[in-house]
PDB file of C-alpha atoms in Angstrom:
ATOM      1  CA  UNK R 166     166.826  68.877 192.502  1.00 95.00           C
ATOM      2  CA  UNK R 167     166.234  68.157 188.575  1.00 95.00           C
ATOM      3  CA  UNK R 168     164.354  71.534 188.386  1.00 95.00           C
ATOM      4  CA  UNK R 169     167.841  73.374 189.638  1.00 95.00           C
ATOM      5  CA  UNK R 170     169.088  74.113 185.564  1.00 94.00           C
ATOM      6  CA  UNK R 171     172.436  75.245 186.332  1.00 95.00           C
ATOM      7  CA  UNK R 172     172.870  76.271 182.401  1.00 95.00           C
ATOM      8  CA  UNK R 173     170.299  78.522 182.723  1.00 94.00           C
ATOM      9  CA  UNK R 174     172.333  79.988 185.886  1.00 94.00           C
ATOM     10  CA  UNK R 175     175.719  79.900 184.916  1.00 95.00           C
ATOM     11  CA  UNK R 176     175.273  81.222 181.263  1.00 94.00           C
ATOM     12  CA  UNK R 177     173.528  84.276 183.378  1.00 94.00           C
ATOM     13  CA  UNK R 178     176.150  84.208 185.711  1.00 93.00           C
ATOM     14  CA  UNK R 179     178.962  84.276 183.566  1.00 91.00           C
ATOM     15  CA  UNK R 180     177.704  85.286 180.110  1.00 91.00           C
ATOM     16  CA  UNK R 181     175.014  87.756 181.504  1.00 92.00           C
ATOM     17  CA  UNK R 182     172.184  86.284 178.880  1.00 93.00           C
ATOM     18  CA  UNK R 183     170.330  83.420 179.530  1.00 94.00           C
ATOM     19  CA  UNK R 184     171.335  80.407 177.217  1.00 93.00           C
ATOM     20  CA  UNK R 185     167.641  79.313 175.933  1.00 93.00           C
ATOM     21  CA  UNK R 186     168.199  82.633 174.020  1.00 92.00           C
ATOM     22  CA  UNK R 187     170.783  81.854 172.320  1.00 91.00           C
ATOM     23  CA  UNK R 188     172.133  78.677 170.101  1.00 86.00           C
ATOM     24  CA  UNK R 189     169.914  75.922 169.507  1.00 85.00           C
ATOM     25  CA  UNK R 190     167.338  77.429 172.807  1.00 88.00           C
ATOM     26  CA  UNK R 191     168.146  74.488 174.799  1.00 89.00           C
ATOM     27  CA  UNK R 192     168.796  74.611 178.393  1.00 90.00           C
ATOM     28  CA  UNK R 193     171.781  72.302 178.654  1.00 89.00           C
ATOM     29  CA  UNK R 194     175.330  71.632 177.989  1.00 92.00           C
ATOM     30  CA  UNK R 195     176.105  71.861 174.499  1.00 90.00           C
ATOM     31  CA  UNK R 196     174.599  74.832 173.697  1.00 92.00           C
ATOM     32  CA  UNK R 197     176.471  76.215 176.683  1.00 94.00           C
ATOM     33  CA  UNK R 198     179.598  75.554 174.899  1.00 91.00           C
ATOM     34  CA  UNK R 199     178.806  76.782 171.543  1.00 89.00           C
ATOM     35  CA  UNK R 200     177.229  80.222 173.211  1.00 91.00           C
ATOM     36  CA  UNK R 201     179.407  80.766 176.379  1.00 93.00           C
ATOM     37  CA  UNK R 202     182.270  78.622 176.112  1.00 91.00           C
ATOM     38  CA  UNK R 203     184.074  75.819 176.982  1.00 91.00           C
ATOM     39  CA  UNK R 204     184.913  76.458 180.607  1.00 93.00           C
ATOM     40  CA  UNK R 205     181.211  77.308 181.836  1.00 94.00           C
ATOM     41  CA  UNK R 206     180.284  74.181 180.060  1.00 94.00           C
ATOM     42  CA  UNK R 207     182.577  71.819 181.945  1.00 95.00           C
ATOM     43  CA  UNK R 208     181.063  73.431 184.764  1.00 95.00           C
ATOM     44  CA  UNK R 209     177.429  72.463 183.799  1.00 95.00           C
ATOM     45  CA  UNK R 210     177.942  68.814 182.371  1.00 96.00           C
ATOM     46  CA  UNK R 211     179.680  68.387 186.061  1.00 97.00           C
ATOM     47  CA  UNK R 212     176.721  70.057 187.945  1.00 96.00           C
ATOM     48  CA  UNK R 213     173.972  68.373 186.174  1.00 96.00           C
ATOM     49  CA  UNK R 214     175.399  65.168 186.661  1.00 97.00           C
ATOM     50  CA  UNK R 215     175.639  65.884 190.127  1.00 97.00           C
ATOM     51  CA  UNK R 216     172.018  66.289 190.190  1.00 97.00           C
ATOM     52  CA  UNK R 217     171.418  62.672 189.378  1.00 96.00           C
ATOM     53  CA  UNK R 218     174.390  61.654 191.696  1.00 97.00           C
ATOM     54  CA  UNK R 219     173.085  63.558 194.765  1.00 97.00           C
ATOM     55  CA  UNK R 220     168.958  62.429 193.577  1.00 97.00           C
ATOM     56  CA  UNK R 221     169.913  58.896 193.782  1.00 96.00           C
ATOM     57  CA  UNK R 222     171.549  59.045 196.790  1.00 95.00           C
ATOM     58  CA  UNK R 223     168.962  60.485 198.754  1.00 95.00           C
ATOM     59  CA  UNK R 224     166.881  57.796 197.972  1.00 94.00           C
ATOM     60  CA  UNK R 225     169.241  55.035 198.927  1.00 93.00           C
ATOM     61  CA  UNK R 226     170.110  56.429 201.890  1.00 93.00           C
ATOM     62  CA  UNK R 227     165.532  56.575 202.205  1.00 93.00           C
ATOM     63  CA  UNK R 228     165.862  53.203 201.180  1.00 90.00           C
ATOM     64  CA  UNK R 229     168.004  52.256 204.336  1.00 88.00           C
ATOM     65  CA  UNK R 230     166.242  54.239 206.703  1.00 90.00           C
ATOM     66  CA  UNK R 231     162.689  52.728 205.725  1.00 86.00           C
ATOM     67  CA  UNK R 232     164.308  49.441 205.228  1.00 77.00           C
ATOM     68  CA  UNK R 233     162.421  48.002 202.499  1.00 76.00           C
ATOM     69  CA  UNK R 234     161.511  49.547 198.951  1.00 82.00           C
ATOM     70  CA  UNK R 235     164.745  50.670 198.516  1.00 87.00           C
ATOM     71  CA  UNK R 236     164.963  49.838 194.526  1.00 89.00           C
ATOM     72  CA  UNK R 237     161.798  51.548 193.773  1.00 91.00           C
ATOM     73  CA  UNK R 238     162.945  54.973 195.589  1.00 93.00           C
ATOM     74  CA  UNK R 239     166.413  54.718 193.811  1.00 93.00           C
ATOM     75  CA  UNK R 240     164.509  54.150 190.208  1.00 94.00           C
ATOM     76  CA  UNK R 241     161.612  56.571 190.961  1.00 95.00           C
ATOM     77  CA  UNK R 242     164.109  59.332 191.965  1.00 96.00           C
ATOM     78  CA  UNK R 243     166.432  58.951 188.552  1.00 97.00           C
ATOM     79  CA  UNK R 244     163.450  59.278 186.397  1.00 97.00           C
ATOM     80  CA  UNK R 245     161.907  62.269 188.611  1.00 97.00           C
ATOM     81  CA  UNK R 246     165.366  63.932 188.616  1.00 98.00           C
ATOM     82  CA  UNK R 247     165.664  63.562 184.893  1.00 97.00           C
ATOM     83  CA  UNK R 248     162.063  64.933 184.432  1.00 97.00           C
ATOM     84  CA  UNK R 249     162.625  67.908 186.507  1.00 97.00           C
ATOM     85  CA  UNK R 250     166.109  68.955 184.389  1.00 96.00           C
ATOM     86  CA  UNK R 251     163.597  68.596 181.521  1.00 96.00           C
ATOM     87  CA  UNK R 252     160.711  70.659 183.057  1.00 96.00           C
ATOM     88  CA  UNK R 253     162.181  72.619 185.538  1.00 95.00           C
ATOM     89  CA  UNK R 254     159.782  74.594 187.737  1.00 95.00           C
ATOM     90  CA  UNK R 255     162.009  77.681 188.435  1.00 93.00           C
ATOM     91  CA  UNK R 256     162.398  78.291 184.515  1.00 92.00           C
ATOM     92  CA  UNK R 257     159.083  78.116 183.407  1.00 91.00           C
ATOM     93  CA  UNK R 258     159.360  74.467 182.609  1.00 93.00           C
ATOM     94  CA  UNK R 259     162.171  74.904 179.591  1.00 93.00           C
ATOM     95  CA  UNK R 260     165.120  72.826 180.480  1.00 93.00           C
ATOM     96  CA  UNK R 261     167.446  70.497 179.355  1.00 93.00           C
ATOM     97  CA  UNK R 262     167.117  67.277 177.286  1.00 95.00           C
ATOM     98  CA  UNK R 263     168.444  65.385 180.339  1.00 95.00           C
ATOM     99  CA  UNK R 264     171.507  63.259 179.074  1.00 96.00           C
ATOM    100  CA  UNK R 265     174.242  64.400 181.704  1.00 96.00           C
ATOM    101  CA  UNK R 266     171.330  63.918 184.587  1.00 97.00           C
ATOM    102  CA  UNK R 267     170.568  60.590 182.815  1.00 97.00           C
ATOM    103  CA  UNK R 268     174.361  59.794 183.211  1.00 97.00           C
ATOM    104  CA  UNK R 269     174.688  60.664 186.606  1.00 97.00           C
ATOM    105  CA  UNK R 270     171.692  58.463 187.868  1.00 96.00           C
ATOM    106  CA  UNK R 271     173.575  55.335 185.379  1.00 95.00           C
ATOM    107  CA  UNK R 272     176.625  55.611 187.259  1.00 94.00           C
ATOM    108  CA  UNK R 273     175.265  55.325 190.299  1.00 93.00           C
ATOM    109  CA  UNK R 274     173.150  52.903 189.990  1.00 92.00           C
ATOM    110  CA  UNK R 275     175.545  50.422 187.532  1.00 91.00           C
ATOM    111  CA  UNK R 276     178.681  52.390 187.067  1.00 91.00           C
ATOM    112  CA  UNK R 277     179.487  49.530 184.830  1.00 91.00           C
ATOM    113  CA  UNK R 278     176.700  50.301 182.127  1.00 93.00           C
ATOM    114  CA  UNK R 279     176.791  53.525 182.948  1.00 94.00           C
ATOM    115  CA  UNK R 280     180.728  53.311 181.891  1.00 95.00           C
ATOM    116  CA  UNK R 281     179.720  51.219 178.466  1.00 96.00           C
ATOM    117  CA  UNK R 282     176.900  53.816 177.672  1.00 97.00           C
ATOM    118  CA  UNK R 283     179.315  57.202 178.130  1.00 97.00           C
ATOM    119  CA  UNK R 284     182.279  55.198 176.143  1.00 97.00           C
ATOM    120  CA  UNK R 285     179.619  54.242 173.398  1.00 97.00           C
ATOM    121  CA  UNK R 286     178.168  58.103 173.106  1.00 97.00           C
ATOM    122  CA  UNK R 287     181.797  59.754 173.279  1.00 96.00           C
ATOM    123  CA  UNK R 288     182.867  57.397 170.293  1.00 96.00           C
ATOM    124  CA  UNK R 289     179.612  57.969 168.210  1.00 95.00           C
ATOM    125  CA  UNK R 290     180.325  61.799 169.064  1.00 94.00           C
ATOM    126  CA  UNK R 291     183.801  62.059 168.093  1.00 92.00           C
ATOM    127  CA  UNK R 292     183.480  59.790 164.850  1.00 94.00           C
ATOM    128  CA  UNK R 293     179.682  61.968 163.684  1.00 93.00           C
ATOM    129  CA  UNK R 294     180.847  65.933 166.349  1.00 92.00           C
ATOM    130  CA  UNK R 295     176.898  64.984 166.831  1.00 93.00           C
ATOM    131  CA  UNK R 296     176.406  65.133 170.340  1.00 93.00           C
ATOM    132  CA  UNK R 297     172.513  64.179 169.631  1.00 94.00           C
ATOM    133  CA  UNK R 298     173.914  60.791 168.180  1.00 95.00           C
ATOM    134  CA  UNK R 299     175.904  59.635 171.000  1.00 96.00           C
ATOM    135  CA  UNK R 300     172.886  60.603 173.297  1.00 96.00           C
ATOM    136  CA  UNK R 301     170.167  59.175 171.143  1.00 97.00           C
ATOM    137  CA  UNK R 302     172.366  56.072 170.441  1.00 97.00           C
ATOM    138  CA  UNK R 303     173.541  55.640 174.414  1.00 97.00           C
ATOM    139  CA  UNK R 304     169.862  55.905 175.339  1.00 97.00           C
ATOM    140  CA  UNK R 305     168.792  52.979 173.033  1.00 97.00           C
ATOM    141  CA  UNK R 306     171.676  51.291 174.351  1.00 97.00           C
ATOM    142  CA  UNK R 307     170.930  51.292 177.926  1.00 96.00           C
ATOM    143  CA  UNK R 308     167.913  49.665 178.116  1.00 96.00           C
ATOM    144  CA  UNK R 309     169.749  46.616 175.782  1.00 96.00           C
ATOM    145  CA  UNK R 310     172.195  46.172 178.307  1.00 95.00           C
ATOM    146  CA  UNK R 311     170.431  45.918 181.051  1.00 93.00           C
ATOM    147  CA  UNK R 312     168.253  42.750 179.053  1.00 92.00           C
ATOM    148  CA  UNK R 313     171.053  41.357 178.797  1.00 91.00           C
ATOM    149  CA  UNK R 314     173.269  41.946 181.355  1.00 87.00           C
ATOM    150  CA  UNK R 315     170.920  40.833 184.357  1.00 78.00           C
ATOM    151  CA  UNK R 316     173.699  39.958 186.976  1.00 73.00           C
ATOM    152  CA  UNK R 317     174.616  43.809 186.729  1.00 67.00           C
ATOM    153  CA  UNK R 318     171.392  45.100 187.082  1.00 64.00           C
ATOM    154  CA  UNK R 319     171.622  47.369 190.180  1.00 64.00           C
ATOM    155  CA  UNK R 320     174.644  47.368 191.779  1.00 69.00           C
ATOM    156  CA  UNK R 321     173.638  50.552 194.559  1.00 76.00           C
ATOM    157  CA  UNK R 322     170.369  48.372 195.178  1.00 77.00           C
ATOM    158  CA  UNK R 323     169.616  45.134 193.924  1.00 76.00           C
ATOM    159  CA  UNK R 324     166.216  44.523 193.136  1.00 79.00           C
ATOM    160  CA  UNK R 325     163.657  42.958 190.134  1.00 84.00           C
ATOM    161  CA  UNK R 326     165.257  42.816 186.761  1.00 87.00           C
ATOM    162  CA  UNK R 327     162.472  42.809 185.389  1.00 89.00           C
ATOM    163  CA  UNK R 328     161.314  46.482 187.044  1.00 90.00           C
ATOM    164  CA  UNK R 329     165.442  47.540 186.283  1.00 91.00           C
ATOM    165  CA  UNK R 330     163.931  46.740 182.827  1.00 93.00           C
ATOM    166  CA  UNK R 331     161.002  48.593 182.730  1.00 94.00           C
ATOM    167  CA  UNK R 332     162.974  51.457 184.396  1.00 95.00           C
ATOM    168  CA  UNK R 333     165.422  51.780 181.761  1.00 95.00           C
ATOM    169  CA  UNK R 334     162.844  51.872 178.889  1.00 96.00           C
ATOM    170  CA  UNK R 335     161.266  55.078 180.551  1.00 97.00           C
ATOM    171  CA  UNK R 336     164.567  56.765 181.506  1.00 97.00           C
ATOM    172  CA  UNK R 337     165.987  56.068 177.684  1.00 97.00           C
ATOM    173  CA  UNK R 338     162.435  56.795 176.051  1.00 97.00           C
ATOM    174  CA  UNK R 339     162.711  60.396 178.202  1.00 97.00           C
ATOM    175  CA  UNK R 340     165.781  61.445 176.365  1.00 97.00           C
ATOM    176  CA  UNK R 341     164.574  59.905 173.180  1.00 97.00           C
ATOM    177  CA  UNK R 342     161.689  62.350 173.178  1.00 96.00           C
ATOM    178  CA  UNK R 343     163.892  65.399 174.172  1.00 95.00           C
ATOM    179  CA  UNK R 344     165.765  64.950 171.490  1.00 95.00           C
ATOM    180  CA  UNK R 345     162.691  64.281 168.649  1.00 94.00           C
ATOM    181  CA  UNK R 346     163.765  67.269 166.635  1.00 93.00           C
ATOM    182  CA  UNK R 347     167.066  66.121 166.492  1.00 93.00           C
ATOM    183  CA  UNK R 348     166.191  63.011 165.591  1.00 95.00           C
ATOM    184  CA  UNK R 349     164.401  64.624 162.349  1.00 95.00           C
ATOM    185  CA  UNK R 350     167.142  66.424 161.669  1.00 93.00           C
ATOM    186  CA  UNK R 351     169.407  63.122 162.051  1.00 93.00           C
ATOM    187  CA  UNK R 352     166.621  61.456 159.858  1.00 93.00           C
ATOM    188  CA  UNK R 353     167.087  64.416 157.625  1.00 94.00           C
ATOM    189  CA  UNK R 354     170.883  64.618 156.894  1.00 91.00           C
ATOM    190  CA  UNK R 355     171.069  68.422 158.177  1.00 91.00           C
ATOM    191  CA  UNK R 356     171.511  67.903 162.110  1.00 90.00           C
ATOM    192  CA  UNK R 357     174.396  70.317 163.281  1.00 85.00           C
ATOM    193  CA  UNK R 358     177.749  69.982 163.780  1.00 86.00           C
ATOM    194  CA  UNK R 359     180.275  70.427 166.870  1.00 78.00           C
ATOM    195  CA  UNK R 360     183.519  72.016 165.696  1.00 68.00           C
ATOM    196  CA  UNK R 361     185.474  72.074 168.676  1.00 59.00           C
ATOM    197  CA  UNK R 362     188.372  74.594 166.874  1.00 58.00           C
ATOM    198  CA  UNK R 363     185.915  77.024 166.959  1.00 55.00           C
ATOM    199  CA  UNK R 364     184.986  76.941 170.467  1.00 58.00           C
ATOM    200  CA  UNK R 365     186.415  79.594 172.430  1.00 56.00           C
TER     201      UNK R 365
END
């Protein structure tokens, strides 16, 4: 489901180029918007957080069926579905850095943190137009909330909060490392821009 990059098929679709060629080379929604447009990448960031939606409910509904295990599917499924957006096998393994899958599989599984986190990475965005700050910065935040927030910790399933821990350090440190060269670039003072005026 993660390996279904619906960037790499719209911007085709619509566009007629594939969108790692153009832009910034990444497979996901932002550089949809700055090299198709705003519509198509509406489209995506809804799609792809569909993907963790639909992942983590397949898994519940496992968990139910089996009747035991159930928090274990539900985690191992958001960080599989996140992986495959990264490394998609039907496009050579270039994808996405993961943060609207990463969303999808938060609000499902604590639509409250998954509320805080979005909130947090749309202010960070609109104060910095650096959508790799709000992601970074909502990533780090996740896994803090959860510490401290233990009678939230999995709403869809209950289960350890001490494995909801661990789980959210490998789902944040995922998009951490997808966005590394962003992070230099933060690091650096020369990370890009989003000028929405000049987005068709």
């Amino acid at each position: 489901i993660g390996s279904i990059n619906f960037s790499v098929i719209i911007s085709k679709k619509v566009a007629g180029f594939d969108v790692r060629e153009k832009g910034s080379g990444n497979a996901g929604t932002t550089n949809v918007l700055r090299t198709v447009g705003k519509k198509a990448s509406i489209i995506t960031l809804i799609c792809d957080i569909l993907k963790g939606v639909v992942a983590v409910l397949i898994a519940y509904i496992t968990g139910l069926i089996t009747k035991e295990g159930a928090d274990t599917l539900v985690q191992l499924a958001a960080i599989f579905v996140v992986l495959g957006h990264t490394f998609p096998i039907f496009f050579s393994f270039k994808g996405g850095k993961g943060v609207a899958t990463a969303l999808g599989v938060l609000l499902m599984i604590n639509w409250h943190i998954g509320l805080i986190c979005l909130i947090f990475a749309l202010v960070l965005m609109i104060l910095t137009k650096m959508v790799s700050l709000g992601s970074v910065g909502a990533a780090i935040l996740y896994p803090i909330l959860v510490l401290c927030m233990p009678e939230s910790t999995g709403y869809l399933v209950p289960g350890s909060h001490f494995n909801y821990i661990v789980f959210s350090i490998i789902l944040a440190a995922i998009v951490i490392f997808n966005h590394r060269s962003n992070i230099k670039r933060l690091l650096s003072g020369t990370e890009n821009k989003l000028d929405f005026k000049k987005i068709k």
